[in-house]
PDB file of C-alpha atoms in Angstrom:
ATOM      1  CA  UNK A1153      -5.533 -38.867 -22.018  1.00 53.00           C
ATOM      2  CA  UNK A1154      -2.569 -41.195 -22.695  1.00 67.00           C
ATOM      3  CA  UNK A1155       0.184 -41.190 -20.096  1.00 71.00           C
ATOM      4  CA  UNK A1156       2.889 -38.604 -20.830  1.00 87.00           C
ATOM      5  CA  UNK A1157       6.539 -38.732 -20.124  1.00 96.00           C
ATOM      6  CA  UNK A1158       7.449 -35.615 -18.097  1.00 98.00           C
ATOM      7  CA  UNK A1159      10.954 -34.332 -17.403  1.00 98.00           C
ATOM      8  CA  UNK A1160      11.686 -32.165 -14.341  1.00 98.00           C
ATOM      9  CA  UNK A1161      14.910 -30.233 -14.156  1.00 98.00           C
ATOM     10  CA  UNK A1162      15.740 -29.487 -10.538  1.00 97.00           C
ATOM     11  CA  UNK A1163      14.531 -31.782  -7.759  1.00 96.00           C
ATOM     12  CA  UNK A1164      14.236 -29.305  -4.881  1.00 93.00           C
ATOM     13  CA  UNK A1165      11.180 -28.156  -2.895  1.00 90.00           C
ATOM     14  CA  UNK A1166       9.458 -27.236  -6.194  1.00 92.00           C
ATOM     15  CA  UNK A1167      10.586 -29.919  -8.624  1.00 95.00           C
ATOM     16  CA  UNK A1168      10.220 -33.031  -6.430  1.00 95.00           C
ATOM     17  CA  UNK A1169       6.574 -32.425  -5.327  1.00 94.00           C
ATOM     18  CA  UNK A1170       5.721 -31.585  -8.953  1.00 95.00           C
ATOM     19  CA  UNK A1171       7.297 -34.828 -10.203  1.00 96.00           C
ATOM     20  CA  UNK A1172       5.459 -36.733  -7.501  1.00 96.00           C
ATOM     21  CA  UNK A1173       2.149 -35.179  -8.540  1.00 95.00           C
ATOM     22  CA  UNK A1174       2.686 -36.235 -12.176  1.00 97.00           C
ATOM     23  CA  UNK A1175       3.737 -39.771 -11.207  1.00 96.00           C
ATOM     24  CA  UNK A1176       0.665 -40.067  -8.918  1.00 96.00           C
ATOM     25  CA  UNK A1177      -1.483 -39.040 -11.922  1.00 96.00           C
ATOM     26  CA  UNK A1178      -0.114 -42.046 -13.828  1.00 95.00           C
ATOM     27  CA  UNK A1179       2.677 -40.392 -15.865  1.00 96.00           C
ATOM     28  CA  UNK A1180       6.246 -41.421 -16.189  1.00 97.00           C
ATOM     29  CA  UNK A1181       8.614 -38.868 -14.603  1.00 97.00           C
ATOM     30  CA  UNK A1182      12.306 -38.372 -15.296  1.00 97.00           C
ATOM     31  CA  UNK A1183      13.723 -36.058 -12.608  1.00 97.00           C
ATOM     32  CA  UNK A1184      17.092 -34.453 -13.372  1.00 97.00           C
ATOM     33  CA  UNK A1185      19.444 -32.982 -10.776  1.00 96.00           C
ATOM     34  CA  UNK A1186      23.171 -32.240 -10.521  1.00 94.00           C
ATOM     35  CA  UNK A1187      23.283 -33.186  -6.853  1.00 95.00           C
ATOM     36  CA  UNK A1188      24.263 -36.874  -6.471  1.00 95.00           C
ATOM     37  CA  UNK A1189      22.901 -36.961  -2.993  1.00 95.00           C
ATOM     38  CA  UNK A1190      19.382 -36.184  -4.213  1.00 95.00           C
ATOM     39  CA  UNK A1191      19.729 -38.739  -6.940  1.00 95.00           C
ATOM     40  CA  UNK A1192      20.873 -41.368  -4.470  1.00 95.00           C
ATOM     41  CA  UNK A1193      18.002 -40.497  -2.022  1.00 94.00           C
ATOM     42  CA  UNK A1194      15.308 -40.818  -4.662  1.00 95.00           C
ATOM     43  CA  UNK A1195      16.781 -44.143  -5.841  1.00 92.00           C
ATOM     44  CA  UNK A1196      16.580 -45.408  -2.269  1.00 93.00           C
ATOM     45  CA  UNK A1197      13.134 -43.974  -1.654  1.00 93.00           C
ATOM     46  CA  UNK A1198      14.319 -41.457   0.880  1.00 94.00           C
ATOM     47  CA  UNK A1199      12.662 -38.062   0.760  1.00 94.00           C
ATOM     48  CA  UNK A1200      14.515 -34.822   1.659  1.00 94.00           C
ATOM     49  CA  UNK A1201      11.481 -32.582   1.120  1.00 91.00           C
ATOM     50  CA  UNK A1202       8.995 -32.146   3.983  1.00 88.00           C
ATOM     51  CA  UNK A1203       5.989 -32.196   1.728  1.00 86.00           C
ATOM     52  CA  UNK A1204       6.943 -35.583   0.239  1.00 92.00           C
ATOM     53  CA  UNK A1205       6.853 -38.652   2.518  1.00 93.00           C
ATOM     54  CA  UNK A1206       9.498 -41.300   1.908  1.00 95.00           C
ATOM     55  CA  UNK A1207       6.787 -43.941   1.512  1.00 95.00           C
ATOM     56  CA  UNK A1208       5.338 -41.943  -1.355  1.00 93.00           C
ATOM     57  CA  UNK A1209       8.678 -42.074  -3.209  1.00 93.00           C
ATOM     58  CA  UNK A1210       8.959 -45.771  -2.562  1.00 94.00           C
ATOM     59  CA  UNK A1211       5.384 -46.390  -3.909  1.00 95.00           C
ATOM     60  CA  UNK A1212       6.239 -44.390  -7.092  1.00 94.00           C
ATOM     61  CA  UNK A1213       9.623 -45.994  -7.809  1.00 92.00           C
ATOM     62  CA  UNK A1214       8.350 -47.578 -11.004  1.00 94.00           C
ATOM     63  CA  UNK A1215       7.158 -44.218 -12.460  1.00 95.00           C
ATOM     64  CA  UNK A1216       9.644 -41.640 -10.947  1.00 96.00           C
ATOM     65  CA  UNK A1217      13.341 -42.037 -11.586  1.00 94.00           C
ATOM     66  CA  UNK A1218      16.203 -39.617 -11.137  1.00 96.00           C
ATOM     67  CA  UNK A1219      19.129 -38.954 -13.486  1.00 96.00           C
ATOM     68  CA  UNK A1220      21.912 -36.494 -14.071  1.00 96.00           C
ATOM     69  CA  UNK A1221      21.921 -36.972 -17.838  1.00 97.00           C
ATOM     70  CA  UNK A1222      20.128 -34.558 -20.108  1.00 97.00           C
ATOM     71  CA  UNK A1223      20.110 -37.288 -22.791  1.00 97.00           C
ATOM     72  CA  UNK A1224      17.350 -38.917 -20.857  1.00 96.00           C
ATOM     73  CA  UNK A1225      15.069 -35.957 -21.526  1.00 97.00           C
ATOM     74  CA  UNK A1226      15.022 -36.551 -25.306  1.00 96.00           C
ATOM     75  CA  UNK A1227      12.133 -39.008 -24.827  1.00 94.00           C
ATOM     76  CA  UNK A1228       9.987 -36.601 -22.797  1.00 97.00           C
ATOM     77  CA  UNK A1229       6.796 -34.983 -24.065  1.00 97.00           C
ATOM     78  CA  UNK A1230       7.198 -32.077 -21.665  1.00 98.00           C
ATOM     79  CA  UNK A1231      10.070 -30.702 -19.648  1.00 98.00           C
ATOM     80  CA  UNK A1232       9.590 -28.378 -16.654  1.00 98.00           C
ATOM     81  CA  UNK A1233      12.502 -26.216 -15.367  1.00 98.00           C
ATOM     82  CA  UNK A1234      12.533 -25.803 -11.559  1.00 96.00           C
ATOM     83  CA  UNK A1235      16.081 -24.626 -10.898  1.00 96.00           C
ATOM     84  CA  UNK A1236      17.094 -22.025  -8.253  1.00 92.00           C
ATOM     85  CA  UNK A1237      17.089 -18.346  -9.157  1.00 90.00           C
ATOM     86  CA  UNK A1238      18.820 -16.626  -6.183  1.00 84.00           C
ATOM     87  CA  UNK A1239      20.115 -13.099  -5.954  1.00 79.00           C
ATOM     88  CA  UNK A1240      23.726 -12.029  -6.173  1.00 77.00           C
ATOM     89  CA  UNK A1241      25.325 -10.215  -3.269  1.00 72.00           C
ATOM     90  CA  UNK A1242      24.421  -6.955  -4.945  1.00 70.00           C
ATOM     91  CA  UNK A1243      20.739  -8.028  -5.073  1.00 76.00           C
ATOM     92  CA  UNK A1244      20.685  -8.672  -8.819  1.00 79.00           C
ATOM     93  CA  UNK A1245      19.053 -11.801 -10.337  1.00 84.00           C
ATOM     94  CA  UNK A1246      21.467 -14.762 -10.619  1.00 88.00           C
ATOM     95  CA  UNK A1247      20.268 -16.767 -13.618  1.00 92.00           C
ATOM     96  CA  UNK A1248      23.413 -19.009 -13.640  1.00 94.00           C
ATOM     97  CA  UNK A1249      21.451 -22.220 -12.950  1.00 95.00           C
ATOM     98  CA  UNK A1250      18.806 -21.320 -15.466  1.00 96.00           C
ATOM     99  CA  UNK A1251      21.386 -20.546 -18.231  1.00 96.00           C
ATOM    100  CA  UNK A1252      23.329 -23.732 -17.514  1.00 97.00           C
ATOM    101  CA  UNK A1253      20.335 -25.948 -17.525  1.00 97.00           C
ATOM    102  CA  UNK A1254      18.704 -24.425 -20.608  1.00 97.00           C
ATOM    103  CA  UNK A1255      22.061 -24.677 -22.495  1.00 98.00           C
ATOM    104  CA  UNK A1256      22.273 -28.349 -21.704  1.00 97.00           C
ATOM    105  CA  UNK A1257      18.568 -28.845 -22.611  1.00 98.00           C
ATOM    106  CA  UNK A1258      19.124 -27.065 -26.003  1.00 98.00           C
ATOM    107  CA  UNK A1259      21.544 -29.895 -26.816  1.00 97.00           C
ATOM    108  CA  UNK A1260      18.818 -32.541 -26.600  1.00 98.00           C
ATOM    109  CA  UNK A1261      15.592 -30.607 -27.381  1.00 98.00           C
ATOM    110  CA  UNK A1262      13.222 -32.412 -29.719  1.00 97.00           C
ATOM    111  CA  UNK A1263      10.601 -31.273 -32.159  1.00 97.00           C
ATOM    112  CA  UNK A1264       7.157 -31.096 -30.584  1.00 97.00           C
ATOM    113  CA  UNK A1265       8.342 -30.966 -26.990  1.00 98.00           C
ATOM    114  CA  UNK A1266       6.835 -28.594 -24.429  1.00 98.00           C
ATOM    115  CA  UNK A1267       9.263 -26.591 -22.185  1.00 98.00           C
ATOM    116  CA  UNK A1268       7.850 -24.807 -19.145  1.00 98.00           C
ATOM    117  CA  UNK A1269       9.841 -22.514 -16.853  1.00 98.00           C
ATOM    118  CA  UNK A1270       8.620 -22.491 -13.202  1.00 97.00           C
ATOM    119  CA  UNK A1271      11.604 -20.732 -11.552  1.00 94.00           C
ATOM    120  CA  UNK A1272      10.693 -17.339 -10.133  1.00 90.00           C
ATOM    121  CA  UNK A1273      12.212 -14.508 -12.189  1.00 91.00           C
ATOM    122  CA  UNK A1274      11.582 -11.082 -13.652  1.00 90.00           C
ATOM    123  CA  UNK A1275       9.187 -10.334 -16.508  1.00 94.00           C
ATOM    124  CA  UNK A1276      10.894 -10.995 -19.822  1.00 95.00           C
ATOM    125  CA  UNK A1277      13.120 -13.883 -18.709  1.00 95.00           C
ATOM    126  CA  UNK A1278      11.303 -16.591 -20.729  1.00 97.00           C
ATOM    127  CA  UNK A1279      11.230 -14.642 -23.937  1.00 97.00           C
ATOM    128  CA  UNK A1280      14.525 -12.758 -23.646  1.00 96.00           C
ATOM    129  CA  UNK A1281      16.853 -15.282 -21.919  1.00 96.00           C
ATOM    130  CA  UNK A1282      15.424 -18.769 -22.128  1.00 97.00           C
ATOM    131  CA  UNK A1283      14.001 -18.689 -25.650  1.00 98.00           C
ATOM    132  CA  UNK A1284      17.239 -17.665 -27.500  1.00 98.00           C
ATOM    133  CA  UNK A1285      19.260 -20.355 -25.625  1.00 98.00           C
ATOM    134  CA  UNK A1286      16.726 -23.058 -26.501  1.00 98.00           C
ATOM    135  CA  UNK A1287      16.648 -21.894 -30.098  1.00 98.00           C
ATOM    136  CA  UNK A1288      20.347 -22.660 -30.406  1.00 97.00           C
ATOM    137  CA  UNK A1289      19.049 -26.197 -30.943  1.00 97.00           C
ATOM    138  CA  UNK A1290      17.952 -25.033 -34.400  1.00 97.00           C
ATOM    139  CA  UNK A1291      14.299 -25.395 -33.413  1.00 98.00           C
ATOM    140  CA  UNK A1292      11.996 -22.332 -33.303  1.00 97.00           C
ATOM    141  CA  UNK A1293       9.887 -21.639 -30.136  1.00 97.00           C
ATOM    142  CA  UNK A1294       6.222 -21.502 -30.929  1.00 97.00           C
ATOM    143  CA  UNK A1295       6.708 -23.364 -34.218  1.00 97.00           C
ATOM    144  CA  UNK A1296       8.844 -26.468 -33.536  1.00 98.00           C
ATOM    145  CA  UNK A1297       8.455 -26.588 -29.776  1.00 98.00           C
ATOM    146  CA  UNK A1298       6.074 -25.126 -27.208  1.00 98.00           C
ATOM    147  CA  UNK A1299       7.407 -22.659 -24.555  1.00 98.00           C
ATOM    148  CA  UNK A1300       5.618 -21.277 -21.543  1.00 98.00           C
ATOM    149  CA  UNK A1301       6.006 -19.921 -18.045  1.00 98.00           C
ATOM    150  CA  UNK A1302       4.033 -21.200 -15.052  1.00 98.00           C
ATOM    151  CA  UNK A1303       4.927 -19.761 -11.626  1.00 96.00           C
ATOM    152  CA  UNK A1304       5.335 -22.217  -8.762  1.00 93.00           C
ATOM    153  CA  UNK A1305       3.049 -21.465  -5.890  1.00 90.00           C
ATOM    154  CA  UNK A1306       4.294 -23.994  -3.381  1.00 80.00           C
ATOM    155  CA  UNK A1307       4.012 -23.026   0.299  1.00 78.00           C
ATOM    156  CA  UNK A1308       6.265 -25.660   1.930  1.00 75.00           C
ATOM    157  CA  UNK A1309       4.706 -27.453   4.908  1.00 74.00           C
ATOM    158  CA  UNK A1310       1.158 -26.283   4.078  1.00 78.00           C
ATOM    159  CA  UNK A1311      -1.472 -29.019   3.820  1.00 80.00           C
ATOM    160  CA  UNK A1312      -4.675 -27.088   3.053  1.00 86.00           C
ATOM    161  CA  UNK A1313      -3.438 -25.998  -0.348  1.00 89.00           C
ATOM    162  CA  UNK A1314      -1.531 -28.545  -2.473  1.00 88.00           C
ATOM    163  CA  UNK A1315      -0.272 -28.848  -6.067  1.00 90.00           C
ATOM    164  CA  UNK A1316      -3.776 -30.093  -6.989  1.00 92.00           C
ATOM    165  CA  UNK A1317      -5.910 -27.521  -5.121  1.00 92.00           C
ATOM    166  CA  UNK A1318      -3.817 -24.425  -5.895  1.00 94.00           C
ATOM    167  CA  UNK A1319      -4.876 -22.795  -9.221  1.00 96.00           C
ATOM    168  CA  UNK A1320      -2.041 -22.931 -11.782  1.00 97.00           C
ATOM    169  CA  UNK A1321      -1.253 -19.866 -13.863  1.00 98.00           C
ATOM    170  CA  UNK A1322       0.140 -20.552 -17.376  1.00 98.00           C
ATOM    171  CA  UNK A1323       1.313 -18.111 -20.002  1.00 98.00           C
ATOM    172  CA  UNK A1324       2.693 -19.363 -23.287  1.00 98.00           C
ATOM    173  CA  UNK A1325       4.684 -17.783 -26.083  1.00 98.00           C
ATOM    174  CA  UNK A1326       1.707 -18.337 -28.399  1.00 98.00           C
ATOM    175  CA  UNK A1327      -1.882 -19.415 -27.780  1.00 97.00           C
ATOM    176  CA  UNK A1328      -0.839 -22.926 -28.834  1.00 98.00           C
ATOM    177  CA  UNK A1329       1.926 -22.893 -26.297  1.00 98.00           C
ATOM    178  CA  UNK A1330      -0.450 -21.752 -23.593  1.00 98.00           C
ATOM    179  CA  UNK A1331      -2.911 -24.578 -24.432  1.00 97.00           C
ATOM    180  CA  UNK A1332      -0.078 -27.094 -24.380  1.00 97.00           C
ATOM    181  CA  UNK A1333       0.894 -25.909 -20.940  1.00 97.00           C
ATOM    182  CA  UNK A1334      -2.718 -25.867 -19.681  1.00 97.00           C
ATOM    183  CA  UNK A1335      -3.212 -29.369 -20.960  1.00 97.00           C
ATOM    184  CA  UNK A1336      -0.107 -30.551 -19.102  1.00 97.00           C
ATOM    185  CA  UNK A1337      -1.101 -28.981 -15.793  1.00 97.00           C
ATOM    186  CA  UNK A1338      -4.715 -29.940 -16.142  1.00 97.00           C
ATOM    187  CA  UNK A1339      -3.510 -33.457 -15.425  1.00 95.00           C
ATOM    188  CA  UNK A1340      -2.490 -32.477 -11.843  1.00 96.00           C
ATOM    189  CA  UNK A1341      -4.303 -29.280 -11.002  1.00 96.00           C
ATOM    190  CA  UNK A1342      -8.038 -28.756 -10.508  1.00 96.00           C
ATOM    191  CA  UNK A1343      -7.918 -25.204 -12.011  1.00 96.00           C
ATOM    192  CA  UNK A1344      -5.638 -23.765 -14.665  1.00 97.00           C
ATOM    193  CA  UNK A1345      -5.681 -20.017 -15.204  1.00 98.00           C
ATOM    194  CA  UNK A1346      -4.529 -18.914 -18.694  1.00 98.00           C
ATOM    195  CA  UNK A1347      -2.860 -15.539 -19.189  1.00 98.00           C
ATOM    196  CA  UNK A1348      -1.881 -13.812 -22.470  1.00 98.00           C
ATOM    197  CA  UNK A1349       1.865 -14.566 -22.348  1.00 98.00           C
ATOM    198  CA  UNK A1350       4.916 -15.419 -20.306  1.00 98.00           C
ATOM    199  CA  UNK A1351       5.406 -11.875 -18.968  1.00 98.00           C
ATOM    200  CA  UNK A1352       2.011 -11.595 -17.156  1.00 98.00           C
ATOM    201  CA  UNK A1353       2.632 -15.076 -15.680  1.00 97.00           C
ATOM    202  CA  UNK A1354       6.117 -14.068 -14.492  1.00 96.00           C
ATOM    203  CA  UNK A1355       4.777 -10.825 -12.925  1.00 95.00           C
ATOM    204  CA  UNK A1356       1.923 -12.672 -11.311  1.00 96.00           C
ATOM    205  CA  UNK A1357       4.295 -14.545  -9.008  1.00 92.00           C
ATOM    206  CA  UNK A1358       6.147 -11.366  -8.124  1.00 90.00           C
ATOM    207  CA  UNK A1359       2.953  -9.514  -7.372  1.00 92.00           C
ATOM    208  CA  UNK A1360       1.717 -12.230  -5.031  1.00 91.00           C
ATOM    209  CA  UNK A1361       4.905 -12.091  -2.963  1.00 87.00           C
ATOM    210  CA  UNK A1362       5.399  -8.317  -3.150  1.00 88.00           C
ATOM    211  CA  UNK A1363       1.861  -7.894  -1.820  1.00 92.00           C
ATOM    212  CA  UNK A1364       2.839 -10.024   1.188  1.00 89.00           C
ATOM    213  CA  UNK A1365       6.143  -8.243   1.557  1.00 86.00           C
ATOM    214  CA  UNK A1366       4.633  -4.744   1.578  1.00 89.00           C
ATOM    215  CA  UNK A1367       1.889  -5.691   4.014  1.00 92.00           C
ATOM    216  CA  UNK A1368       4.259  -7.505   6.371  1.00 89.00           C
ATOM    217  CA  UNK A1369       6.493  -4.345   6.351  1.00 89.00           C
ATOM    218  CA  UNK A1370       3.521  -2.224   7.107  1.00 90.00           C
ATOM    219  CA  UNK A1371       2.426  -4.198  10.131  1.00 93.00           C
ATOM    220  CA  UNK A1372       6.064  -4.567  11.313  1.00 90.00           C
ATOM    221  CA  UNK A1373       6.437  -0.778  11.219  1.00 90.00           C
ATOM    222  CA  UNK A1374       3.218  -0.355  13.140  1.00 93.00           C
ATOM    223  CA  UNK A1375       4.446  -2.843  15.644  1.00 93.00           C
ATOM    224  CA  UNK A1376       7.608  -0.832  16.313  1.00 90.00           C
ATOM    225  CA  UNK A1377       5.565   2.345  16.570  1.00 94.00           C
ATOM    226  CA  UNK A1378       2.991   0.716  18.968  1.00 95.00           C
ATOM    227  CA  UNK A1379       5.851  -0.305  21.278  1.00 95.00           C
ATOM    228  CA  UNK A1380       6.786   3.347  21.608  1.00 95.00           C
ATOM    229  CA  UNK A1381       3.175   4.509  21.946  1.00 96.00           C
ATOM    230  CA  UNK A1382       2.371   1.932  24.606  1.00 97.00           C
ATOM    231  CA  UNK A1383      -0.390   0.332  22.514  1.00 97.00           C
ATOM    232  CA  UNK A1384      -0.865  -3.406  22.119  1.00 97.00           C
ATOM    233  CA  UNK A1385      -0.462  -4.083  18.352  1.00 97.00           C
ATOM    234  CA  UNK A1386      -2.189  -7.461  18.660  1.00 97.00           C
ATOM    235  CA  UNK A1387      -5.312  -5.822  20.162  1.00 98.00           C
ATOM    236  CA  UNK A1388      -5.363  -3.358  17.287  1.00 97.00           C
ATOM    237  CA  UNK A1389      -5.017  -6.117  14.668  1.00 97.00           C
ATOM    238  CA  UNK A1390      -7.707  -8.237  16.298  1.00 98.00           C
ATOM    239  CA  UNK A1391     -10.046  -5.275  16.309  1.00 98.00           C
ATOM    240  CA  UNK A1392      -9.275  -4.318  12.663  1.00 97.00           C
ATOM    241  CA  UNK A1393      -9.715  -7.924  11.529  1.00 97.00           C
ATOM    242  CA  UNK A1394     -13.372  -7.852  12.601  1.00 98.00           C
ATOM    243  CA  UNK A1395     -14.122  -5.636   9.582  1.00 97.00           C
ATOM    244  CA  UNK A1396     -15.642  -7.934   6.971  1.00 96.00           C
ATOM    245  CA  UNK A1397     -14.321  -5.995   4.007  1.00 97.00           C
ATOM    246  CA  UNK A1398     -11.386  -3.817   2.982  1.00 96.00           C
ATOM    247  CA  UNK A1399      -8.912  -5.302   5.496  1.00 96.00           C
ATOM    248  CA  UNK A1400      -6.708  -8.387   5.294  1.00 96.00           C
ATOM    249  CA  UNK A1401      -4.972  -9.528   8.443  1.00 96.00           C
ATOM    250  CA  UNK A1402      -1.158  -9.586   8.585  1.00 94.00           C
ATOM    251  CA  UNK A1403       0.745 -10.186  11.813  1.00 93.00           C
ATOM    252  CA  UNK A1404       4.083  -8.681  12.908  1.00 90.00           C
ATOM    253  CA  UNK A1405       7.086 -11.032  13.075  1.00 79.00           C
ATOM    254  CA  UNK A1406      10.891 -11.158  12.966  1.00 73.00           C
ATOM    255  CA  UNK A1407      11.226  -9.589   9.538  1.00 56.00           C
ATOM    256  CA  UNK A1408      10.561 -11.858   6.657  1.00 53.00           C
ATOM    257  CA  UNK A1409      11.833 -15.355   5.740  1.00 52.00           C
ATOM    258  CA  UNK A1410      11.211 -18.340   3.505  1.00 50.00           C
ATOM    259  CA  UNK A1411      12.373 -19.294   0.006  1.00 49.00           C
ATOM    260  CA  UNK A1412      10.577 -16.485  -1.879  1.00 54.00           C
ATOM    261  CA  UNK A1413       9.688 -13.357   0.096  1.00 52.00           C
ATOM    262  CA  UNK A1414      13.239 -12.092   0.835  1.00 57.00           C
ATOM    263  CA  UNK A1415      14.225 -12.635  -2.831  1.00 65.00           C
ATOM    264  CA  UNK A1416      11.373 -12.077  -5.241  1.00 67.00           C
ATOM    265  CA  UNK A1417      10.640  -8.383  -4.770  1.00 72.00           C
ATOM    266  CA  UNK A1418      14.198  -7.563  -5.787  1.00 73.00           C
ATOM    267  CA  UNK A1419      13.710  -9.255  -9.176  1.00 74.00           C
ATOM    268  CA  UNK A1420      11.171  -6.614  -9.945  1.00 76.00           C
ATOM    269  CA  UNK A1421      13.127  -3.693  -8.581  1.00 80.00           C
ATOM    270  CA  UNK A1422      16.085  -4.753 -10.681  1.00 72.00           C
ATOM    271  CA  UNK A1423      13.955  -5.030 -13.809  1.00 78.00           C
ATOM    272  CA  UNK A1424      12.232  -1.710 -13.064  1.00 79.00           C
ATOM    273  CA  UNK A1425      15.671   0.072 -12.936  1.00 80.00           C
ATOM    274  CA  UNK A1426      16.294  -1.041 -16.492  1.00 79.00           C
ATOM    275  CA  UNK A1427      13.221   1.019 -17.427  1.00 86.00           C
ATOM    276  CA  UNK A1428      14.233   3.991 -15.245  1.00 84.00           C
ATOM    277  CA  UNK A1429      11.291   3.416 -12.887  1.00 84.00           C
ATOM    278  CA  UNK A1430      11.965   3.555  -9.154  1.00 81.00           C
ATOM    279  CA  UNK A1431       9.983   1.060  -7.111  1.00 84.00           C
ATOM    280  CA  UNK A1432       9.944   2.816  -3.742  1.00 81.00           C
ATOM    281  CA  UNK A1433       7.194   0.834  -2.077  1.00 78.00           C
ATOM    282  CA  UNK A1434       8.965  -2.483  -2.778  1.00 80.00           C
ATOM    283  CA  UNK A1435      12.401  -1.279  -1.695  1.00 80.00           C
ATOM    284  CA  UNK A1436      11.078   0.467   1.407  1.00 81.00           C
ATOM    285  CA  UNK A1437       9.259  -2.741   2.423  1.00 81.00           C
ATOM    286  CA  UNK A1438      12.533  -4.661   2.184  1.00 76.00           C
ATOM    287  CA  UNK A1439      14.330  -2.067   4.389  1.00 78.00           C
ATOM    288  CA  UNK A1440      11.590  -2.153   7.057  1.00 77.00           C
ATOM    289  CA  UNK A1441      11.565  -5.921   7.143  1.00 74.00           C
ATOM    290  CA  UNK A1442      15.317  -6.067   7.493  1.00 74.00           C
ATOM    291  CA  UNK A1443      15.139  -3.532  10.332  1.00 73.00           C
ATOM    292  CA  UNK A1444      12.844  -5.936  12.147  1.00 69.00           C
TER     293      UNK A1444
END
């Protein structure tokens, strides 16, 4: 396939490794970020992400460049949005970065481009929040440009599973959108998993992290109980882990950390409240892990 020009909005722990992967596959990458320190670092070949060695940036300097101008994205075949989606102090989704970046993108969006959202969020964001903003360009999603969601699955610092070896889930607004997204990620991922739309793709990421959150909470609660019972929790886990089916090992720890686990479950609890559905498992897991 001919080399593409790929735009990456947000050059953090998700966007920069993604941009590097596309550049290493022979594509021209335009990385956009509002932080001048990141732009300067990339221009000088200095990496600020643990998964990206500085020498890699230096070697890719002819194919990976950083900018703060959305005008530079006009020439891209595909644009991937990797901006932060934190929680507010009241544990509600904060889509400020997404709204700002997509509003700016709408001003330069071109016919035939593919836009993919990778930022973790609640089911419905791509269709209900991102699409209307992009369509302010006068272009229609699914007709004039492709739109899809593909959850990031980066585990920072991990070397056994990389961008290439971790299966990539893609759900587009239409079948054509899904295929456009699958074609893009097929350039850098060994396996692409297609789902029926953006919503299943959005929920896939939340399920993965909620699964971990709930199981971490369970083993943390057992750890606190074992302390009172005078039982060695590690001995119990070691014994249980010998069962070759029906059990997956989780170890107790100091609560729950990282970029995703403390945040992602609350995206779904917030969305569930809009549908008058209490998510007691998810919220209880959060309380137990905080108590740790």
